Amino acid sequence: MVCLGNICRSPMAQGALENMVRERSLAVIVDSAGTENWHFNKSPDYRAQKVAASRGWEISAQKARQISSSDFNNFDLILGMDKSNIADIEKIRPKNSKTPVMLLLDFSNIKNKNLPDPYYTNDFEGVAKMIEIACDNLLVQYFNS
């Protein structure tokens, strides 16, 4: 899960997916990162933590990090939160990497596939709902679960 600063969208998506994976007893490793290092080693935004906690997603222990080219070797799928994130992710893709890079909302019927950044819109609840739908659909598609 990759967003811009790794303090709002991607930590919430990581928490949501980790929770769903645990509930379904799936063996899946989930992580998140940002395309920028502005918030390196900082906890998620307090507003993201509040909404995540209300949904049972544990994100308070997460620490922001920047995506690196090694992530293409360490993960089977990389999900960006918006098209700008995807463009930045592709810039660091190793030459021979076949790791799929997709938008999280590709796993939803939401028309606009760019997940809004609640850091600016303050709509953490609305973003959490979109994340929940997409993560659930992702697990259904990849694991029939």
Short mmCIF file of N, CA, C and O in Angstrom, two decimals:
data_model
loop_
_atom_site.label_atom_id
_atom_site.label_comp_id
_atom_site.label_asym_id
_atom_site.label_seq_id
_atom_site.Cartn_x
_atom_site.Cartn_y
_atom_site.Cartn_z
N MET A 1 0.85 -1.16 0.00
CA MET A 1 0.00 0.00 0.00
C MET A 1 0.90 1.23 0.00
O MET A 1 1.74 1.36 0.89
N VAL A 2 0.72 2.10 -0.97
CA VAL A 2 1.61 3.25 -1.10
C VAL A 2 0.79 4.52 -1.34
O VAL A 2 -0.05 4.56 -2.24
N CYS A 3 1.06 5.53 -0.51
CA CYS A 3 0.49 6.86 -0.73
C CYS A 3 1.63 7.86 -0.76
O CYS A 3 2.78 7.49 -0.98
N LEU A 4 1.34 9.10 -0.54
CA LEU A 4 2.36 10.14 -0.64
C LEU A 4 3.29 10.16 0.57
O LEU A 4 4.50 10.01 0.43
N GLY A 5 2.75 10.33 1.77
CA GLY A 5 3.60 10.49 2.94
C GLY A 5 3.59 9.32 3.91
O GLY A 5 4.35 9.31 4.87
N ASN A 6 2.73 8.33 3.68
CA ASN A 6 2.62 7.14 4.52
C ASN A 6 2.17 7.48 5.94
O ASN A 6 2.63 6.88 6.90
N ILE A 7 1.22 8.43 6.05
CA ILE A 7 0.67 8.73 7.38
C ILE A 7 -0.86 8.70 7.41
O ILE A 7 -1.44 8.78 8.48
N CYS A 8 -1.52 8.57 6.26
CA CYS A 8 -2.99 8.56 6.26
C CYS A 8 -3.54 7.36 5.49
O CYS A 8 -3.93 6.36 6.08
N ARG A 9 -3.57 7.47 4.17
CA ARG A 9 -4.23 6.45 3.35
C ARG A 9 -3.57 5.08 3.44
O ARG A 9 -4.25 4.08 3.69
N SER A 10 -2.27 5.02 3.18
CA SER A 10 -1.64 3.70 3.16
C SER A 10 -1.60 3.03 4.53
O SER A 10 -1.82 1.81 4.62
N PRO A 11 -1.38 3.76 5.64
CA PRO A 11 -1.47 3.07 6.93
C PRO A 11 -2.88 2.55 7.22
O PRO A 11 -3.05 1.46 7.77
N MET A 12 -3.91 3.32 6.84
CA MET A 12 -5.27 2.86 7.05
C MET A 12 -5.54 1.62 6.20
O MET A 12 -6.15 0.65 6.68
N ALA A 13 -5.08 1.63 4.95
CA ALA A 13 -5.27 0.48 4.08
C ALA A 13 -4.51 -0.73 4.61
O ALA A 13 -5.02 -1.86 4.59
N GLN A 14 -3.30 -0.52 5.11
CA GLN A 14 -2.54 -1.62 5.71
C GLN A 14 -3.30 -2.19 6.89
O GLN A 14 -3.46 -3.41 7.01
N GLY A 15 -3.79 -1.34 7.76
CA GLY A 15 -4.53 -1.80 8.93
C GLY A 15 -5.80 -2.54 8.56
O GLY A 15 -6.12 -3.58 9.15
N ALA A 16 -6.52 -2.03 7.57
CA ALA A 16 -7.76 -2.69 7.13
C ALA A 16 -7.46 -4.07 6.57
O ALA A 16 -8.11 -5.06 6.94
N LEU A 17 -6.47 -4.14 5.69
CA LEU A 17 -6.16 -5.42 5.05
C LEU A 17 -5.59 -6.41 6.06
O LEU A 17 -5.95 -7.59 6.05
N GLU A 18 -4.73 -5.95 6.97
CA GLU A 18 -4.21 -6.83 8.01
C GLU A 18 -5.35 -7.40 8.85
O GLU A 18 -5.35 -8.59 9.19
N ASN A 19 -6.31 -6.58 9.19
CA ASN A 19 -7.45 -7.03 9.98
C ASN A 19 -8.26 -8.08 9.23
O ASN A 19 -8.64 -9.11 9.80
N MET A 20 -8.52 -7.83 7.95
CA MET A 20 -9.30 -8.78 7.15
C MET A 20 -8.55 -10.09 6.94
O MET A 20 -9.15 -11.17 6.96
N VAL A 21 -7.24 -10.01 6.74
CA VAL A 21 -6.40 -11.20 6.57
C VAL A 21 -6.44 -12.04 7.84
O VAL A 21 -6.59 -13.27 7.80
N ARG A 22 -6.32 -11.38 8.98
CA ARG A 22 -6.36 -12.07 10.27
C ARG A 22 -7.72 -12.75 10.48
O ARG A 22 -7.79 -13.90 10.89
N GLU A 23 -8.80 -12.03 10.19
CA GLU A 23 -10.14 -12.60 10.36
C GLU A 23 -10.37 -13.82 9.48
O GLU A 23 -11.13 -14.71 9.84
N ARG A 24 -9.71 -13.85 8.31
CA ARG A 24 -9.89 -14.95 7.37
C ARG A 24 -8.80 -16.02 7.51
O ARG A 24 -8.75 -16.96 6.74
N SER A 25 -7.90 -15.82 8.45
CA SER A 25 -6.78 -16.75 8.69
C SER A 25 -5.95 -16.99 7.43
O SER A 25 -5.58 -18.12 7.11
N LEU A 26 -5.65 -15.91 6.73
CA LEU A 26 -4.82 -16.00 5.52
C LEU A 26 -3.37 -15.68 5.86
O LEU A 26 -3.09 -14.89 6.76
N ALA A 27 -2.46 -16.29 5.13
CA ALA A 27 -1.02 -16.03 5.31
C ALA A 27 -0.59 -14.97 4.30
O ALA A 27 -0.12 -15.28 3.21
N VAL A 28 -0.78 -13.71 4.65
CA VAL A 28 -0.47 -12.59 3.77
C VAL A 28 0.31 -11.56 4.56
O VAL A 28 -0.06 -11.21 5.68
N ILE A 29 1.40 -11.08 3.97
CA ILE A 29 2.18 -10.01 4.59
C ILE A 29 1.76 -8.70 3.95
O ILE A 29 1.76 -8.56 2.73
N VAL A 30 1.39 -7.75 4.78
CA VAL A 30 0.92 -6.44 4.32
C VAL A 30 1.85 -5.38 4.88
O VAL A 30 2.26 -5.44 6.04
N ASP A 31 2.19 -4.41 4.07
CA ASP A 31 3.04 -3.30 4.51
C ASP A 31 2.58 -2.04 3.80
O ASP A 31 1.77 -2.11 2.87
N SER A 32 3.09 -0.91 4.24
CA SER A 32 2.77 0.34 3.57
C SER A 32 4.00 1.23 3.51
O SER A 32 4.95 1.05 4.28
N ALA A 33 3.95 2.18 2.60
CA ALA A 33 5.06 3.11 2.40
C ALA A 33 4.53 4.36 1.73
O ALA A 33 3.39 4.41 1.27
N GLY A 34 5.39 5.37 1.67
CA GLY A 34 5.07 6.60 0.96
C GLY A 34 6.04 6.81 -0.18
O GLY A 34 7.14 6.28 -0.16
N THR A 35 5.62 7.59 -1.15
CA THR A 35 6.54 7.91 -2.25
C THR A 35 7.54 8.98 -1.82
O THR A 35 8.59 9.12 -2.43
N GLU A 36 7.22 9.71 -0.76
CA GLU A 36 8.11 10.75 -0.23
C GLU A 36 8.53 10.36 1.18
O GLU A 36 7.88 9.56 1.84
N ASN A 37 9.61 10.96 1.68
CA ASN A 37 10.12 10.62 3.01
C ASN A 37 9.89 11.73 4.03
O ASN A 37 10.58 11.80 5.04
N TRP A 38 8.90 12.57 3.81
CA TRP A 38 8.64 13.71 4.68
C TRP A 38 8.37 13.32 6.13
O TRP A 38 8.69 14.06 7.05
N HIS A 39 7.75 12.18 6.33
CA HIS A 39 7.32 11.79 7.68
C HIS A 39 8.06 10.55 8.17
O HIS A 39 7.56 9.81 9.01
N PHE A 40 9.27 10.32 7.65
CA PHE A 40 10.03 9.11 7.95
C PHE A 40 10.01 8.78 9.45
O PHE A 40 10.29 9.64 10.28
N ASN A 41 9.63 7.55 9.75
CA ASN A 41 9.63 6.99 11.10
C ASN A 41 8.59 7.63 12.03
O ASN A 41 8.65 7.43 13.24
N LYS A 42 7.65 8.37 11.47
CA LYS A 42 6.59 8.97 12.28
C LYS A 42 5.37 8.06 12.28
O LYS A 42 5.13 7.29 11.36
N SER A 43 4.56 8.18 13.32
CA SER A 43 3.32 7.42 13.42
C SER A 43 2.27 7.98 12.46
O SER A 43 2.36 9.14 12.05
N PRO A 44 1.25 7.20 12.15
CA PRO A 44 0.17 7.72 11.31
C PRO A 44 -0.50 8.94 11.93
O PRO A 44 -0.50 9.11 13.15
N ASP A 45 -1.07 9.77 11.09
CA ASP A 45 -1.83 10.95 11.50
C ASP A 45 -2.84 10.54 12.57
O ASP A 45 -3.49 9.50 12.46
N TYR A 46 -2.99 11.36 13.60
CA TYR A 46 -3.89 11.04 14.71
C TYR A 46 -5.33 10.84 14.23
O TYR A 46 -6.08 10.04 14.80
N ARG A 47 -5.74 11.55 13.18
CA ARG A 47 -7.10 11.39 12.66
C ARG A 47 -7.26 10.01 12.00
O ARG A 47 -8.30 9.36 12.15
N ALA A 48 -6.23 9.57 11.30
CA ALA A 48 -6.26 8.23 10.70
C ALA A 48 -6.30 7.17 11.79
O ALA A 48 -7.04 6.19 11.69
N GLN A 49 -5.52 7.37 12.84
CA GLN A 49 -5.51 6.41 13.94
C GLN A 49 -6.89 6.32 14.60
O GLN A 49 -7.34 5.23 14.95
N LYS A 50 -7.53 7.45 14.77
CA LYS A 50 -8.85 7.48 15.42
C LYS A 50 -9.89 6.71 14.61
O LYS A 50 -10.63 5.88 15.16
N VAL A 51 -9.94 6.96 13.31
CA VAL A 51 -10.91 6.27 12.45
C VAL A 51 -10.56 4.78 12.35
O VAL A 51 -11.44 3.93 12.40
N ALA A 52 -9.28 4.47 12.22
CA ALA A 52 -8.86 3.07 12.15
C ALA A 52 -9.26 2.33 13.42
O ALA A 52 -9.83 1.23 13.37
N ALA A 53 -8.98 2.92 14.56
CA ALA A 53 -9.31 2.27 15.84
C ALA A 53 -10.81 2.02 15.97
O ALA A 53 -11.23 0.98 16.49
N SER A 54 -11.61 2.95 15.46
CA SER A 54 -13.07 2.78 15.54
C SER A 54 -13.54 1.60 14.71
O SER A 54 -14.63 1.08 14.93
N ARG A 55 -12.72 1.16 13.76
CA ARG A 55 -13.06 0.02 12.90
C ARG A 55 -12.32 -1.26 13.31
O ARG A 55 -12.42 -2.28 12.66
N GLY A 56 -11.51 -1.16 14.37
CA GLY A 56 -10.76 -2.32 14.83
C GLY A 56 -9.46 -2.55 14.09
O GLY A 56 -8.88 -3.63 14.16
N TRP A 57 -8.99 -1.54 13.36
CA TRP A 57 -7.72 -1.66 12.63
C TRP A 57 -6.62 -1.08 13.51
O TRP A 57 -6.68 0.08 13.90
N GLU A 58 -5.62 -1.85 13.78
CA GLU A 58 -4.52 -1.39 14.62
C GLU A 58 -3.43 -0.77 13.73
O GLU A 58 -2.78 -1.49 12.97
N ILE A 59 -3.27 0.53 13.82
CA ILE A 59 -2.24 1.20 13.01
C ILE A 59 -1.29 2.04 13.85
O ILE A 59 -0.32 2.59 13.31
N SER A 60 -1.52 2.14 15.15
CA SER A 60 -0.73 3.07 15.97
C SER A 60 0.75 2.72 16.05
O SER A 60 1.58 3.59 16.26
N ALA A 61 1.10 1.46 15.85
CA ALA A 61 2.51 1.05 15.93
C ALA A 61 3.25 1.22 14.61
O ALA A 61 4.47 1.08 14.56
N GLN A 62 2.52 1.53 13.54
CA GLN A 62 3.17 1.70 12.23
C GLN A 62 4.08 2.93 12.25
O GLN A 62 3.81 3.91 12.94
N LYS A 63 5.15 2.85 11.46
CA LYS A 63 6.07 3.98 11.28
C LYS A 63 6.24 4.23 9.79
O LYS A 63 6.44 3.30 9.01
N ALA A 64 6.15 5.50 9.41
CA ALA A 64 6.25 5.86 8.00
C ALA A 64 7.62 5.52 7.44
O ALA A 64 8.64 5.66 8.11
N ARG A 65 7.61 5.06 6.20
CA ARG A 65 8.84 4.79 5.47
C ARG A 65 8.62 5.13 4.00
O ARG A 65 7.49 5.29 3.56
N GLN A 66 9.70 5.23 3.28
CA GLN A 66 9.61 5.52 1.85
C GLN A 66 9.75 4.22 1.07
O GLN A 66 10.56 3.36 1.43
N ILE A 67 8.95 4.08 0.02
CA ILE A 67 9.06 2.90 -0.83
C ILE A 67 10.45 2.85 -1.45
O ILE A 67 11.07 3.89 -1.72
N SER A 68 10.95 1.63 -1.66
CA SER A 68 12.26 1.46 -2.29
C SER A 68 12.16 0.41 -3.38
O SER A 68 11.20 -0.36 -3.44
N SER A 69 13.16 0.35 -4.23
CA SER A 69 13.15 -0.61 -5.33
C SER A 69 13.11 -2.05 -4.80
O SER A 69 12.59 -2.94 -5.47
N SER A 70 13.63 -2.29 -3.60
CA SER A 70 13.60 -3.65 -3.04
C SER A 70 12.18 -4.12 -2.76
O SER A 70 11.92 -5.33 -2.70
N ASP A 71 11.23 -3.20 -2.61
CA ASP A 71 9.84 -3.59 -2.40
C ASP A 71 9.31 -4.40 -3.58
O ASP A 71 8.41 -5.23 -3.40
N PHE A 72 9.85 -4.19 -4.76
CA PHE A 72 9.41 -4.94 -5.93
C PHE A 72 9.82 -6.41 -5.82
O PHE A 72 9.19 -7.28 -6.43
N ASN A 73 10.87 -6.69 -5.07
CA ASN A 73 11.30 -8.08 -4.84
C ASN A 73 10.61 -8.68 -3.63
O ASN A 73 10.47 -9.90 -3.54
N ASN A 74 10.21 -7.84 -2.68
CA ASN A 74 9.66 -8.33 -1.42
C ASN A 74 8.16 -8.55 -1.42
O ASN A 74 7.63 -9.19 -0.52
N PHE A 75 7.45 -7.99 -2.41
CA PHE A 75 6.00 -8.08 -2.43
C PHE A 75 5.50 -8.55 -3.80
O PHE A 75 6.12 -8.27 -4.83
N ASP A 76 4.36 -9.26 -3.79
CA ASP A 76 3.77 -9.79 -5.03
C ASP A 76 2.85 -8.80 -5.72
O ASP A 76 2.48 -9.01 -6.86
N LEU A 77 2.46 -7.75 -5.01
CA LEU A 77 1.54 -6.75 -5.54
C LEU A 77 1.80 -5.44 -4.81
O LEU A 77 1.96 -5.43 -3.59
N ILE A 78 1.86 -4.35 -5.56
CA ILE A 78 2.02 -3.02 -4.96
C ILE A 78 0.81 -2.19 -5.37
O ILE A 78 0.47 -2.10 -6.55
N LEU A 79 0.16 -1.62 -4.36
CA LEU A 79 -1.06 -0.85 -4.59
C LEU A 79 -0.84 0.62 -4.26
O LEU A 79 -0.47 0.95 -3.13
N GLY A 80 -1.06 1.48 -5.22
CA GLY A 80 -0.99 2.92 -5.01
C GLY A 80 -2.37 3.47 -4.71
O GLY A 80 -3.39 2.88 -5.09
N MET A 81 -2.40 4.60 -4.02
CA MET A 81 -3.66 5.20 -3.64
C MET A 81 -4.22 6.13 -4.71
O MET A 81 -5.42 6.38 -4.76
N ASP A 82 -3.36 6.66 -5.58
CA ASP A 82 -3.84 7.51 -6.67
C ASP A 82 -2.86 7.42 -7.84
O ASP A 82 -1.78 6.82 -7.73
N LYS A 83 -3.25 8.00 -8.97
CA LYS A 83 -2.44 7.89 -10.19
C LYS A 83 -1.07 8.56 -10.05
O LYS A 83 -0.09 8.12 -10.65
N SER A 84 -0.99 9.60 -9.27
CA SER A 84 0.29 10.26 -9.03
C SER A 84 1.23 9.31 -8.28
O SER A 84 2.42 9.22 -8.59
N ASN A 85 0.69 8.59 -7.30
CA ASN A 85 1.49 7.59 -6.58
C ASN A 85 1.99 6.53 -7.54
O ASN A 85 3.16 6.12 -7.48
N ILE A 86 1.12 6.07 -8.43
CA ILE A 86 1.50 5.02 -9.39
C ILE A 86 2.66 5.51 -10.26
O ILE A 86 3.63 4.78 -10.47
N ALA A 87 2.58 6.74 -10.74
CA ALA A 87 3.66 7.29 -11.58
C ALA A 87 4.98 7.33 -10.80
O ALA A 87 6.04 6.97 -11.33
N ASP A 88 4.92 7.73 -9.53
CA ASP A 88 6.13 7.78 -8.71
C ASP A 88 6.68 6.39 -8.40
O ASP A 88 7.89 6.18 -8.36
N ILE A 89 5.78 5.43 -8.19
CA ILE A 89 6.20 4.04 -7.95
C ILE A 89 6.91 3.49 -9.18
O ILE A 89 7.95 2.85 -9.07
N GLU A 90 6.35 3.75 -10.33
CA GLU A 90 6.93 3.23 -11.58
C GLU A 90 8.33 3.80 -11.84
O GLU A 90 9.16 3.14 -12.47
N LYS A 91 8.60 5.00 -11.35
CA LYS A 91 9.92 5.61 -11.54
C LYS A 91 11.03 4.82 -10.85
O LYS A 91 12.19 4.90 -11.27
N ILE A 92 10.70 4.09 -9.79
CA ILE A 92 11.73 3.34 -9.08
C ILE A 92 11.69 1.84 -9.38
O ILE A 92 12.45 1.07 -8.80
N ARG A 93 10.82 1.43 -10.29
CA ARG A 93 10.69 0.01 -10.64
C ARG A 93 12.02 -0.50 -11.22
O ARG A 93 12.55 0.10 -12.15
N PRO A 94 12.54 -1.60 -10.68
CA PRO A 94 13.73 -2.20 -11.29
C PRO A 94 13.41 -2.68 -12.71
O PRO A 94 12.28 -3.06 -13.01
N LYS A 95 14.41 -2.66 -13.57
CA LYS A 95 14.21 -2.95 -14.99
C LYS A 95 13.49 -4.26 -15.27
O LYS A 95 12.63 -4.31 -16.13
N ASN A 96 13.83 -5.31 -14.59
CA ASN A 96 13.26 -6.62 -14.90
C ASN A 96 12.08 -7.01 -14.01
O ASN A 96 11.62 -8.14 -14.07
N SER A 97 11.58 -6.08 -13.22
CA SER A 97 10.49 -6.40 -12.29
C SER A 97 9.18 -6.62 -13.03
O SER A 97 8.78 -5.84 -13.88
N LYS A 98 8.51 -7.69 -12.65
CA LYS A 98 7.19 -8.01 -13.20
C LYS A 98 6.09 -7.80 -12.14
O LYS A 98 4.94 -8.13 -12.36
N THR A 99 6.46 -7.27 -10.97
CA THR A 99 5.49 -7.06 -9.90
C THR A 99 4.38 -6.12 -10.36
O THR A 99 4.66 -5.00 -10.79
N PRO A 100 3.14 -6.57 -10.26
CA PRO A 100 2.03 -5.70 -10.66
C PRO A 100 1.91 -4.47 -9.75
O PRO A 100 2.10 -4.57 -8.54
N VAL A 101 1.63 -3.34 -10.36
CA VAL A 101 1.36 -2.10 -9.64
C VAL A 101 -0.02 -1.64 -10.09
O VAL A 101 -0.25 -1.43 -11.28
N MET A 102 -0.91 -1.51 -9.11
CA MET A 102 -2.29 -1.16 -9.41
C MET A 102 -2.78 -0.11 -8.43
O MET A 102 -2.14 0.12 -7.41
N LEU A 103 -3.92 0.45 -8.73
CA LEU A 103 -4.60 1.34 -7.79
C LEU A 103 -5.44 0.50 -6.83
O LEU A 103 -6.09 -0.47 -7.25
N LEU A 104 -5.45 0.86 -5.57
CA LEU A 104 -6.28 0.14 -4.60
C LEU A 104 -7.73 0.13 -5.04
O LEU A 104 -8.41 -0.90 -4.97
N LEU A 105 -8.22 1.26 -5.53
CA LEU A 105 -9.63 1.35 -5.91
C LEU A 105 -9.95 0.64 -7.23
O LEU A 105 -11.10 0.61 -7.65
N ASP A 106 -8.93 0.03 -7.87
CA ASP A 106 -9.22 -0.87 -8.99
C ASP A 106 -10.03 -2.06 -8.49
O ASP A 106 -10.71 -2.73 -9.26
N PHE A 107 -9.98 -2.31 -7.18
CA PHE A 107 -10.73 -3.39 -6.57
C PHE A 107 -12.05 -2.89 -5.99
O PHE A 107 -12.51 -3.37 -4.96
N SER A 108 -12.63 -1.93 -6.65
CA SER A 108 -13.93 -1.39 -6.23
C SER A 108 -14.71 -0.97 -7.46
O SER A 108 -14.15 -0.88 -8.55
N ASN A 109 -15.99 -0.72 -7.26
CA ASN A 109 -16.81 -0.19 -8.36
C ASN A 109 -16.92 1.32 -8.28
O ASN A 109 -17.74 1.92 -8.96
N ILE A 110 -16.09 1.93 -7.45
CA ILE A 110 -16.07 3.39 -7.34
C ILE A 110 -15.52 3.95 -8.65
O ILE A 110 -14.48 3.49 -9.14
N LYS A 111 -16.22 4.91 -9.22
CA LYS A 111 -15.87 5.41 -10.55
C LYS A 111 -14.50 6.08 -10.58
O LYS A 111 -13.66 5.76 -11.41
N ASN A 112 -14.27 7.04 -9.68
CA ASN A 112 -12.97 7.71 -9.62
C ASN A 112 -12.01 6.81 -8.85
O ASN A 112 -12.18 6.58 -7.66
N LYS A 113 -11.00 6.30 -9.51
CA LYS A 113 -10.08 5.34 -8.92
C LYS A 113 -9.00 5.98 -8.05
O LYS A 113 -8.18 5.29 -7.46
N ASN A 114 -8.97 7.31 -7.99
CA ASN A 114 -8.02 8.00 -7.11
C ASN A 114 -8.62 8.13 -5.72
O ASN A 114 -9.63 8.79 -5.54
N LEU A 115 -8.00 7.48 -4.74
CA LEU A 115 -8.48 7.57 -3.37
C LEU A 115 -8.13 8.95 -2.83
O LEU A 115 -6.96 9.33 -2.80
N PRO A 116 -9.13 9.74 -2.42
CA PRO A 116 -8.86 11.10 -1.93
C PRO A 116 -7.94 11.08 -0.71
O PRO A 116 -7.99 10.16 0.10
N ASP A 117 -7.13 12.10 -0.59
CA ASP A 117 -6.20 12.19 0.54
C ASP A 117 -6.90 12.91 1.69
O ASP A 117 -7.12 14.11 1.64
N PRO A 118 -7.22 12.19 2.77
CA PRO A 118 -7.95 12.82 3.87
C PRO A 118 -7.11 13.80 4.67
O PRO A 118 -7.66 14.58 5.45
N TYR A 119 -5.81 13.80 4.46
CA TYR A 119 -4.96 14.79 5.12
C TYR A 119 -5.44 16.19 4.74
O TYR A 119 -5.41 17.10 5.55
N TYR A 120 -5.89 16.31 3.48
CA TYR A 120 -6.34 17.61 2.97
C TYR A 120 -7.86 17.77 3.05
O TYR A 120 -8.35 18.86 3.26
N THR A 121 -8.60 16.67 2.84
CA THR A 121 -10.06 16.77 2.80
C THR A 121 -10.70 16.60 4.17
O THR A 121 -11.85 16.97 4.36
N ASN A 122 -9.98 15.99 5.10
CA ASN A 122 -10.44 15.68 6.45
C ASN A 122 -11.58 14.64 6.46
O ASN A 122 -12.23 14.44 7.47
N ASP A 123 -11.81 13.96 5.33
CA ASP A 123 -12.86 12.94 5.26
C ASP A 123 -12.26 11.55 5.51
O ASP A 123 -12.26 10.68 4.64
N PHE A 124 -11.75 11.34 6.69
CA PHE A 124 -11.13 10.07 7.05
C PHE A 124 -12.16 8.94 7.06
O PHE A 124 -11.85 7.81 6.66
N GLU A 125 -13.37 9.23 7.49
CA GLU A 125 -14.41 8.20 7.53
C GLU A 125 -14.79 7.74 6.13
O GLU A 125 -14.90 6.53 5.86
N GLY A 126 -14.97 8.67 5.22
CA GLY A 126 -15.30 8.33 3.84
C GLY A 126 -14.19 7.53 3.17
O GLY A 126 -14.46 6.56 2.44
N VAL A 127 -12.96 7.92 3.41
CA VAL A 127 -11.81 7.21 2.84
C VAL A 127 -11.73 5.81 3.44
O VAL A 127 -11.47 4.83 2.72
N ALA A 128 -11.98 5.68 4.73
CA ALA A 128 -11.96 4.35 5.37
C ALA A 128 -13.00 3.43 4.74
O ALA A 128 -12.73 2.23 4.53
N LYS A 129 -14.16 3.94 4.42
CA LYS A 129 -15.21 3.13 3.78
C LYS A 129 -14.75 2.63 2.42
O LYS A 129 -14.96 1.47 2.06
N MET A 130 -14.13 3.51 1.64
CA MET A 130 -13.62 3.12 0.32
C MET A 130 -12.52 2.06 0.45
O MET A 130 -12.48 1.10 -0.31
N ILE A 131 -11.64 2.25 1.42
CA ILE A 131 -10.55 1.30 1.66
C ILE A 131 -11.13 -0.07 2.02
O ILE A 131 -10.69 -1.10 1.51
N GLU A 132 -12.14 -0.08 2.88
CA GLU A 132 -12.76 -1.32 3.33
C GLU A 132 -13.34 -2.10 2.15
O GLU A 132 -13.12 -3.32 2.03
N ILE A 133 -14.05 -1.42 1.30
CA ILE A 133 -14.65 -2.06 0.12
C ILE A 133 -13.56 -2.65 -0.77
O ILE A 133 -13.64 -3.81 -1.19
N ALA A 134 -12.54 -1.86 -1.06
CA ALA A 134 -11.48 -2.31 -1.97
C ALA A 134 -10.69 -3.47 -1.39
O ALA A 134 -10.39 -4.44 -2.10
N CYS A 135 -10.37 -3.42 -0.11
CA CYS A 135 -9.60 -4.50 0.51
C CYS A 135 -10.41 -5.79 0.54
O CYS A 135 -9.87 -6.88 0.28
N ASP A 136 -11.68 -5.70 0.83
CA ASP A 136 -12.54 -6.88 0.83
C ASP A 136 -12.58 -7.49 -0.57
O ASP A 136 -12.42 -8.71 -0.74
N ASN A 137 -12.77 -6.67 -1.59
CA ASN A 137 -12.81 -7.16 -2.97
C ASN A 137 -11.46 -7.75 -3.39
O ASN A 137 -11.43 -8.74 -4.13
N LEU A 138 -10.39 -7.16 -2.94
CA LEU A 138 -9.05 -7.69 -3.24
C LEU A 138 -8.92 -9.12 -2.72
O LEU A 138 -8.46 -10.01 -3.43
N LEU A 139 -9.33 -9.35 -1.48
CA LEU A 139 -9.22 -10.68 -0.90
C LEU A 139 -10.14 -11.68 -1.60
O LEU A 139 -9.76 -12.84 -1.79
N VAL A 140 -11.30 -11.24 -2.00
CA VAL A 140 -12.19 -12.11 -2.75
C VAL A 140 -11.55 -12.49 -4.08
O VAL A 140 -11.54 -13.65 -4.49
N GLN A 141 -10.98 -11.52 -4.78
CA GLN A 141 -10.40 -11.78 -6.09
C GLN A 141 -9.16 -12.66 -6.01
O GLN A 141 -8.99 -13.58 -6.80
N TYR A 142 -8.28 -12.40 -5.05
CA TYR A 142 -7.01 -13.13 -4.99
C TYR A 142 -7.09 -14.43 -4.19
O TYR A 142 -6.33 -15.35 -4.44
N PHE A 143 -7.98 -14.50 -3.23
CA PHE A 143 -8.01 -15.66 -2.35
C PHE A 143 -9.37 -16.34 -2.28
O PHE A 143 -9.56 -17.25 -1.48
N ASN A 144 -10.35 -15.85 -3.06
CA ASN A 144 -11.71 -16.37 -2.98
C ASN A 144 -12.18 -16.43 -1.53
O ASN A 144 -12.84 -17.36 -1.10
N SER A 145 -11.78 -15.38 -0.77
CA SER A 145 -12.09 -15.39 0.66
C SER A 145 -12.79 -14.13 1.09
O SER A 145 -12.44 -13.06 0.76
#
